[in-house]
CSV table of C-alpha atoms in Angstrom, one decimal:
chain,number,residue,atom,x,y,z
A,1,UNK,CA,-31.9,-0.7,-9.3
A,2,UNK,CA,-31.7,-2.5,-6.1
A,3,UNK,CA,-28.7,-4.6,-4.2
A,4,UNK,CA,-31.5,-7.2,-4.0
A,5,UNK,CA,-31.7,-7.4,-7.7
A,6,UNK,CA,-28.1,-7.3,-8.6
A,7,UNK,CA,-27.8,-10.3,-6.4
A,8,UNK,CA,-30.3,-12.6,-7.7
A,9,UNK,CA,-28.5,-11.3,-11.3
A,10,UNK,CA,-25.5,-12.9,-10.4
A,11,UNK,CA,-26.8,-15.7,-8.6
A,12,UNK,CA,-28.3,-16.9,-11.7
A,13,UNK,CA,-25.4,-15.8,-13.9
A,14,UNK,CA,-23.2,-17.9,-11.6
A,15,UNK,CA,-25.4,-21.1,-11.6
A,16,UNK,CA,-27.3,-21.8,-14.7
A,17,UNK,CA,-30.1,-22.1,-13.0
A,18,UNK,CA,-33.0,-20.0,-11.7
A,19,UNK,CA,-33.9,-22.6,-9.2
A,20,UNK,CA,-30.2,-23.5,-8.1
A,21,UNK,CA,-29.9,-19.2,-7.5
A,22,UNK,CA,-33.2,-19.4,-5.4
A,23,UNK,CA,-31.9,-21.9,-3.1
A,24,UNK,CA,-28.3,-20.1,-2.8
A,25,UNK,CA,-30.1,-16.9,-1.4
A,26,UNK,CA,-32.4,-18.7,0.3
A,27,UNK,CA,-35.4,-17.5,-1.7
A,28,UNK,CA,-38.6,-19.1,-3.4
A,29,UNK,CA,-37.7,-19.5,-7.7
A,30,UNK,CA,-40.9,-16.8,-7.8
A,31,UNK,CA,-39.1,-14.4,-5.9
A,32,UNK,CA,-35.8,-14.5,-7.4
A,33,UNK,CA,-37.4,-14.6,-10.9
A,34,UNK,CA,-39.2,-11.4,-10.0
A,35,UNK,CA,-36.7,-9.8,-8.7
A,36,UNK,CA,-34.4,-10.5,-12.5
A,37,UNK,CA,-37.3,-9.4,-14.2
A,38,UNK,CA,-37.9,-6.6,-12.5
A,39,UNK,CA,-34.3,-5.5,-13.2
A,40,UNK,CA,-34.2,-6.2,-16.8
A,41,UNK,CA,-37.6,-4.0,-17.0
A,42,UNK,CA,-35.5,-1.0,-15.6
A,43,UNK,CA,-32.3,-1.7,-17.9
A,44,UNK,CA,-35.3,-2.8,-21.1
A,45,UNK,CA,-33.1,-5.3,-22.1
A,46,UNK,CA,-33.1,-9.3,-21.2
A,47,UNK,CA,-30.5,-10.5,-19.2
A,48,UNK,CA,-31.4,-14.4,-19.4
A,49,UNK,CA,-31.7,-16.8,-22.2
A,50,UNK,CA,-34.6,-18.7,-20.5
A,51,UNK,CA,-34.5,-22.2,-21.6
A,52,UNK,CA,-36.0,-25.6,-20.6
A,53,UNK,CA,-33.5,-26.5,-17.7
A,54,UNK,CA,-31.7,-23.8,-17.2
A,55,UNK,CA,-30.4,-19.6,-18.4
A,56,UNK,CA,-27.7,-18.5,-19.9
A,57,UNK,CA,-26.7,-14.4,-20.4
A,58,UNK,CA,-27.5,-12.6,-23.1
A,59,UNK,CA,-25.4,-10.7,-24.7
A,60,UNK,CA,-26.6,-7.4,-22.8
A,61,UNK,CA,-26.2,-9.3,-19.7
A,62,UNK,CA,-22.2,-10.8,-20.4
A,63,UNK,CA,-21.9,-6.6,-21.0
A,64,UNK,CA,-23.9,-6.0,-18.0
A,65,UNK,CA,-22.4,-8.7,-15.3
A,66,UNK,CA,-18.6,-7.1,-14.5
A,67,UNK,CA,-20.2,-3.8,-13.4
A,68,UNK,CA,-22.6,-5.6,-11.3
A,69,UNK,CA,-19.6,-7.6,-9.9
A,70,UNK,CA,-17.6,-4.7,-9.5
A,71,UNK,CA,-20.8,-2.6,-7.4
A,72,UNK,CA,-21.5,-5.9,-5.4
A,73,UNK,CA,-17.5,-5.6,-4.8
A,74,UNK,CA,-17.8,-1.7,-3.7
A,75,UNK,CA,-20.6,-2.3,-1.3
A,76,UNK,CA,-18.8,-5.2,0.4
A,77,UNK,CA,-15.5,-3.0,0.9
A,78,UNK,CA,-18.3,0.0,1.9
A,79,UNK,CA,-19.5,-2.1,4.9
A,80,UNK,CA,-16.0,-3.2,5.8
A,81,UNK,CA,-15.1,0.5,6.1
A,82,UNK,CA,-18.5,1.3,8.4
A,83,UNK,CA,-17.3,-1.6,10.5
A,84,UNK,CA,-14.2,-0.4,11.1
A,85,UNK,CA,-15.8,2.8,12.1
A,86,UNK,CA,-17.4,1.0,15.1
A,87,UNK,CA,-15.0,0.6,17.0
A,88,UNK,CA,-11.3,-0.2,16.9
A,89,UNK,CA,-12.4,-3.5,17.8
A,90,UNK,CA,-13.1,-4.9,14.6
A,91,UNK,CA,-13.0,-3.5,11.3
A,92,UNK,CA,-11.1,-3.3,8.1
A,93,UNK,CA,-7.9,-0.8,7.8
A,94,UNK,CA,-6.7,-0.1,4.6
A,95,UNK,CA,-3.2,1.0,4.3
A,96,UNK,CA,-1.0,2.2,1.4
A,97,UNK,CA,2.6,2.0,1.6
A,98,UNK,CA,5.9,2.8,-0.8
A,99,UNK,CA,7.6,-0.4,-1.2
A,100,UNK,CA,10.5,-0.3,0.9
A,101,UNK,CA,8.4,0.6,3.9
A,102,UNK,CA,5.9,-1.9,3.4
A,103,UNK,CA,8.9,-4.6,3.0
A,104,UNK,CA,11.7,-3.5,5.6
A,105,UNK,CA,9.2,-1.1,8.5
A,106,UNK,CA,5.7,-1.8,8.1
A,107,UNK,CA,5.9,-5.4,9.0
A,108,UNK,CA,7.4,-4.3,12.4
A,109,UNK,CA,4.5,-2.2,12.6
A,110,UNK,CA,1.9,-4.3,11.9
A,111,UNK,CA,3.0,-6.8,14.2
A,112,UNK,CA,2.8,-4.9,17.3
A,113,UNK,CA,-0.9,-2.8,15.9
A,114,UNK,CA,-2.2,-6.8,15.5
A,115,UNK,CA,-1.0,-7.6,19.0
A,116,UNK,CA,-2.5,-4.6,20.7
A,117,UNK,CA,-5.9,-4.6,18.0
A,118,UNK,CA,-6.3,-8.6,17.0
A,119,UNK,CA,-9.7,-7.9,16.0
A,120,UNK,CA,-9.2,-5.1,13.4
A,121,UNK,CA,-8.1,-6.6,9.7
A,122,UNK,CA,-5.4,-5.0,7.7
A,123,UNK,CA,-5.5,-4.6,3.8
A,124,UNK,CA,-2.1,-3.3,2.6
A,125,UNK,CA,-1.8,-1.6,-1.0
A,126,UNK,CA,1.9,-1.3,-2.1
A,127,UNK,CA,3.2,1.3,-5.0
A,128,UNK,CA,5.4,4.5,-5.1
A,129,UNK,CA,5.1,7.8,-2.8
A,130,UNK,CA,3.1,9.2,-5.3
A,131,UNK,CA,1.1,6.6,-5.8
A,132,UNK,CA,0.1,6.5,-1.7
A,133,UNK,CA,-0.3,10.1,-1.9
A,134,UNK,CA,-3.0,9.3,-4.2
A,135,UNK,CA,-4.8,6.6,-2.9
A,136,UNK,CA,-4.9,8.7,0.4
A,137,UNK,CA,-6.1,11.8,-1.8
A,138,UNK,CA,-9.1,9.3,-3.1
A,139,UNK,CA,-10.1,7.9,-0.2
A,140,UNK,CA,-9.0,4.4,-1.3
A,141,UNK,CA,-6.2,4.1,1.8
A,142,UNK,CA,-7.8,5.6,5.2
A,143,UNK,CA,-3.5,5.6,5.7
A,144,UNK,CA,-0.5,5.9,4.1
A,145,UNK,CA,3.0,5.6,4.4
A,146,UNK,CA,5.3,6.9,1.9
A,147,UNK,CA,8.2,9.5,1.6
A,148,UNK,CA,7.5,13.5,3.0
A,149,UNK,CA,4.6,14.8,0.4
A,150,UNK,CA,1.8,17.3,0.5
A,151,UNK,CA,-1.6,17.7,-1.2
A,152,UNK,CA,-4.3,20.4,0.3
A,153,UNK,CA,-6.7,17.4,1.0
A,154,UNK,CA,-4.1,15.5,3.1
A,155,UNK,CA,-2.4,15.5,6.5
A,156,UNK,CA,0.9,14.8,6.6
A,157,UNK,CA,2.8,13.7,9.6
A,158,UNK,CA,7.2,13.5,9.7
A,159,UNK,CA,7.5,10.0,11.4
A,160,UNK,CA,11.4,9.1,10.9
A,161,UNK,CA,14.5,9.9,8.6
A,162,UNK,CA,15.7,7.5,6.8
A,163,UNK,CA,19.2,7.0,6.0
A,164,UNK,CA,20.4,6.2,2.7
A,165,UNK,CA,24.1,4.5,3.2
A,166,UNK,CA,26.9,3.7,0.8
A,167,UNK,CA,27.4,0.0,0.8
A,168,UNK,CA,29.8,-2.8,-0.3
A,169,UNK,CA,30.8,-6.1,-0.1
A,170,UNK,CA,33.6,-6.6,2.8
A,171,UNK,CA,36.2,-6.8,0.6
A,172,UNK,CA,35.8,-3.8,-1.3
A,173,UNK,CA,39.0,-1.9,-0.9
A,174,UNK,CA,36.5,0.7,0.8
A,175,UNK,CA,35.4,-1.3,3.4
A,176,UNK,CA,39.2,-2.2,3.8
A,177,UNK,CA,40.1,1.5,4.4
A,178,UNK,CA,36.7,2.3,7.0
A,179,UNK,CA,35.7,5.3,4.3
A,180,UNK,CA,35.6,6.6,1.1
A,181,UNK,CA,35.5,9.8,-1.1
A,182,UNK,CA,33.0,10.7,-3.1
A,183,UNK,CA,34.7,11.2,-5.8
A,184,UNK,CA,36.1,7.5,-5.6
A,185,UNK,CA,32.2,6.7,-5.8
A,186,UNK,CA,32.4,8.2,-9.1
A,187,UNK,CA,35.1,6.1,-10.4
A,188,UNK,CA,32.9,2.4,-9.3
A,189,UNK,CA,30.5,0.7,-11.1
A,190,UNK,CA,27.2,1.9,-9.4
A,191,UNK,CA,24.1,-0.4,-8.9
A,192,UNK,CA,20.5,1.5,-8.0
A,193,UNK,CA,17.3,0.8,-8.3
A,194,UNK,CA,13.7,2.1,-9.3
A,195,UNK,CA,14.6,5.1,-11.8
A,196,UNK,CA,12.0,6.9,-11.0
A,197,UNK,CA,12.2,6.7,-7.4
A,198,UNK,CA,12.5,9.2,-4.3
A,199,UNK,CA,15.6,7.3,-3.8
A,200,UNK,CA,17.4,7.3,-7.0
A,201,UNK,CA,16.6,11.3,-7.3
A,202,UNK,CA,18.1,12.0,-4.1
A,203,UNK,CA,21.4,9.7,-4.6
A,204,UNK,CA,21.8,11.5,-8.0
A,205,UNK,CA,21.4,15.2,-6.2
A,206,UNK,CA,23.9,14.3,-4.3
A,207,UNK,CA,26.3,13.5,-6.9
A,208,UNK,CA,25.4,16.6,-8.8
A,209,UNK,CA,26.1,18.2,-5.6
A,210,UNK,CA,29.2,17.1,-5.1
A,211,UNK,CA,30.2,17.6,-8.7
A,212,UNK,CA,30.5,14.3,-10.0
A,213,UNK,CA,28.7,11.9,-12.6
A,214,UNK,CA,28.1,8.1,-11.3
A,215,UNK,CA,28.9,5.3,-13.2
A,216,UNK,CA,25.4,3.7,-12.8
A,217,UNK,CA,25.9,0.6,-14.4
A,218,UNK,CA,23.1,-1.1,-13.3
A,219,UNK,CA,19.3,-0.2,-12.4
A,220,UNK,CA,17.4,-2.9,-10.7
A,221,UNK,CA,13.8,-3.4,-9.9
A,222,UNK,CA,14.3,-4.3,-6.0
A,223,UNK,CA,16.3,-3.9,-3.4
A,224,UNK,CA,16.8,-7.6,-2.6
A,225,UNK,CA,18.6,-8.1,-6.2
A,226,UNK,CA,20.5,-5.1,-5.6
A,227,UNK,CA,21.7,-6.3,-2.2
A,228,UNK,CA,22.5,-9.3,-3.6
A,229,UNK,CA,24.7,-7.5,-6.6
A,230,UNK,CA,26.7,-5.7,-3.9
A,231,UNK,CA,27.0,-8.6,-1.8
A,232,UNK,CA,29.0,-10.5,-4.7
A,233,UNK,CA,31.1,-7.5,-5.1
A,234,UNK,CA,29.2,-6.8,-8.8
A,235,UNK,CA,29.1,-3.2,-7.6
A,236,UNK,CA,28.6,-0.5,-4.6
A,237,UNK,CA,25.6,0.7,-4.4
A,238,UNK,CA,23.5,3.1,-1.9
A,239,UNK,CA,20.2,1.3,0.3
A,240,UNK,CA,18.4,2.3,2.5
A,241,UNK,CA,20.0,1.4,6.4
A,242,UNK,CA,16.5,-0.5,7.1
A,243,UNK,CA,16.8,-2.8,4.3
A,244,UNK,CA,20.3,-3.9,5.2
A,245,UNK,CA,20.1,-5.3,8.8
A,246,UNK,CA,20.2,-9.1,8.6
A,247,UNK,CA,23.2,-8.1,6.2
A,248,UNK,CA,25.1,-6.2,8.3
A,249,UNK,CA,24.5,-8.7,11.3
A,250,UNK,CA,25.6,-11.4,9.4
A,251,UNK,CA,28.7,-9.1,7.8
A,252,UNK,CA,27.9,-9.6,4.0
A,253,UNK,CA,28.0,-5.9,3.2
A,254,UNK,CA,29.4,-3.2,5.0
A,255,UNK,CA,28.3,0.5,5.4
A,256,UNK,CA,30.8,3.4,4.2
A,257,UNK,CA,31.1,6.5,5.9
A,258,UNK,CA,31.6,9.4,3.1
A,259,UNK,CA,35.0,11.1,3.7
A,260,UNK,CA,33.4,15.1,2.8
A,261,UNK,CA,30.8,14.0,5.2
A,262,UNK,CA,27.8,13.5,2.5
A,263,UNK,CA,24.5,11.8,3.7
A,264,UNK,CA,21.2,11.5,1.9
A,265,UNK,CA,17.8,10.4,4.5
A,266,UNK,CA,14.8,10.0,2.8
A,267,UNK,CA,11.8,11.8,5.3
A,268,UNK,CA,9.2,9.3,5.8
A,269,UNK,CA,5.5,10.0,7.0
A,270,UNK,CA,2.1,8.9,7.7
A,271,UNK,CA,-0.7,10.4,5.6
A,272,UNK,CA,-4.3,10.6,6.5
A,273,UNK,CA,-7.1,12.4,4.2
A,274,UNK,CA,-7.8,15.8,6.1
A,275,UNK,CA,-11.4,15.2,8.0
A,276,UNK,CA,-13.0,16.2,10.8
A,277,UNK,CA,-13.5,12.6,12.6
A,278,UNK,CA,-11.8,10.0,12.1
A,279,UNK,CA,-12.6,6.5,13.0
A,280,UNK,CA,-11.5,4.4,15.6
A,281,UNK,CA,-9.3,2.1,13.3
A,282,UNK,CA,-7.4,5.1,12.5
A,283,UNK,CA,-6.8,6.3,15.6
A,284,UNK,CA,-5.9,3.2,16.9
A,285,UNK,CA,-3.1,2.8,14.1
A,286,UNK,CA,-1.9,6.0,14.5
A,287,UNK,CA,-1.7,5.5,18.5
A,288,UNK,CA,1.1,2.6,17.4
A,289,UNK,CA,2.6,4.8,15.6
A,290,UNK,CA,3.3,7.5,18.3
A,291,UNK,CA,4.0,4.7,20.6
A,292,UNK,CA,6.9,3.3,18.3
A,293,UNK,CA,8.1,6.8,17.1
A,294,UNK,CA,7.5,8.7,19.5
A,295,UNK,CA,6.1,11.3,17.7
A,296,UNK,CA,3.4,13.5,18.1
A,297,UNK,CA,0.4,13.0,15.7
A,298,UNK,CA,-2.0,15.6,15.9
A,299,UNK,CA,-5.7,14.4,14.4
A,300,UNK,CA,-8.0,17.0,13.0
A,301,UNK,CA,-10.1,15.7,15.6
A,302,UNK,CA,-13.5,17.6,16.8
A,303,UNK,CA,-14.0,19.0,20.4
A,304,UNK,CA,-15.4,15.4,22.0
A,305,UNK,CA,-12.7,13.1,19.8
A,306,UNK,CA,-10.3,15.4,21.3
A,307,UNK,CA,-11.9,15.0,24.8
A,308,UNK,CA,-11.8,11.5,24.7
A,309,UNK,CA,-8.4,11.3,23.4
A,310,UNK,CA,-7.2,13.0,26.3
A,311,UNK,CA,-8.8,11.2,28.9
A,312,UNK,CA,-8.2,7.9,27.7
């Protein structure tokens, strides 16, 4: 089964028309004909209703068409990946990121990697920590940027903490007083969101730390409608400090200090899949990353990536 074949497939599925496929790829009606036949010899089934003016699928071939779409698909995304590999400048990058990174950090990001590498494309996949950790694991991300996890096939990197903060709306008594107690934050109506978050595990360790059980009167799909909750004085509610800045510049909510000196931070880090080369696109993005950070990010890099590295 050949790429050439799969192509003149669709073609015709596409257009009707054997002649009307021809001409779309640039071939003679012989050739593309042979090419379906020759394909439907190999599957010994027909694709094509062949009629007076035209084709239509078979049944076989309605069956037969999404795979084909889905492996012309595969080899598209496989030649965006072996540009990238050519050099950081041009390619494809595909990044994974939790949701509250890829809203509130990654843009930052990806505004200066675009300024310093214009040529390289970005594809960003959002979904939970374990859902990067995955996509890393398989190879379906080259990056990922998610909470502190581990998996044997996967290089993880400690880039930042990020801290959690009790927030209200200014005129919360709390905000009037500059603190509050934990156990006063058992006593208000609580707003989270994502149950099955890093997040909302943490905020509820805490609690259970601290001895106490929240009165979580609200669990919301985003951080934008719980923002928005808090701002109207619905509820309190602990968010991440990233999420909150136009907020606090503009003094709609207000961050609490904890009087018994609680804090939560969520560790965030970049993931690569554990390999001994990795491509220039990579590097490149993980470059931006030390450069914003400040940390260092040591590749599993072989003896002349290494060289190079250094001496660039």
């Amino acid at each position: 089964m050949e790429l050439a074949q799969l192509e003149a497939f669709l073609a015709a599925a596409d257009r009707g028309s054997f002649r009307r496929a021809a001409e779309s790829l640039y071939l003679s009606q012989p050739s593309l004909s042979a090419r379906v036949h020759a394909l439907e010899v190999e599957l010994g089934v027909p694709l094509f209703h062949r009629m007076g003016r035209g084709v239509r699928l078979t049944e076989m071939g309605r069956a037969f068409r999404p795979y084909t779409e889905r492996a012309i698909e595969a080899l598209r995304q496989g030649r965006e990946v072996v540009d990238t590999t050519r050099g950081a400048s041009g390619g494809v990058l595909q990044i994974a990121s939790a949701r509250a990174i890829g809203t509130y950090t990654l843009p930052t990001i990806l505004d200066r990697f675009r300024r310093k590498y214009p040529e390289i494309k970005v594809h960003i996949s959002v979904g939970r920590s374990s859902d990067v950790l995955r996509m890393v694991a398989d190879e379906e991300a080259q990056v990922g940027l998610c909470r502190v996890l581990t998996d044997p096939e996967v290089v993880t990197i400690h880039l930042y903490d990020e801290d959690i903060c009790l927030v209200t709306s200014p005129a919360h008594p709390f905000a009037q007083a500059g603190e509050a107690s934990i156990y006063d934050v058992a006593r208000e109506p609580l707003i989270l969101y994502d149950r099955d978050s890093t997040y909302f595990v943490l905020i509820g360790q805490v609690c259970r730390d601290a001895g106490i059980s929240p009165r979580v009167e609200m669990t919301l799909d985003s951080i934008e409608a719980t923002k928005h909750m808090v701002e109207l004085g619905i509820g309190i509610s602990f968010l991440p400090r990233s999420s909150m800045r136009h907020e606090l510049e503009r003094g709609s909510l207000s961050v609490i200090p904890l009087r018994e000196g609680h804090s939560v931070s969520l560790p965030t880090a970049v993931m690569i899949r554990r390999a001994q080369h990795y491509g220039p696109g990579v590097q490149a993005f993980l470059d931006v990353l030390h450069d914003m950070f400040g940390v260092r990010i040591p590749l599993l890099e072989s003896d002349g990536q290494a060289q190079a590295r250094s001496s660039a």
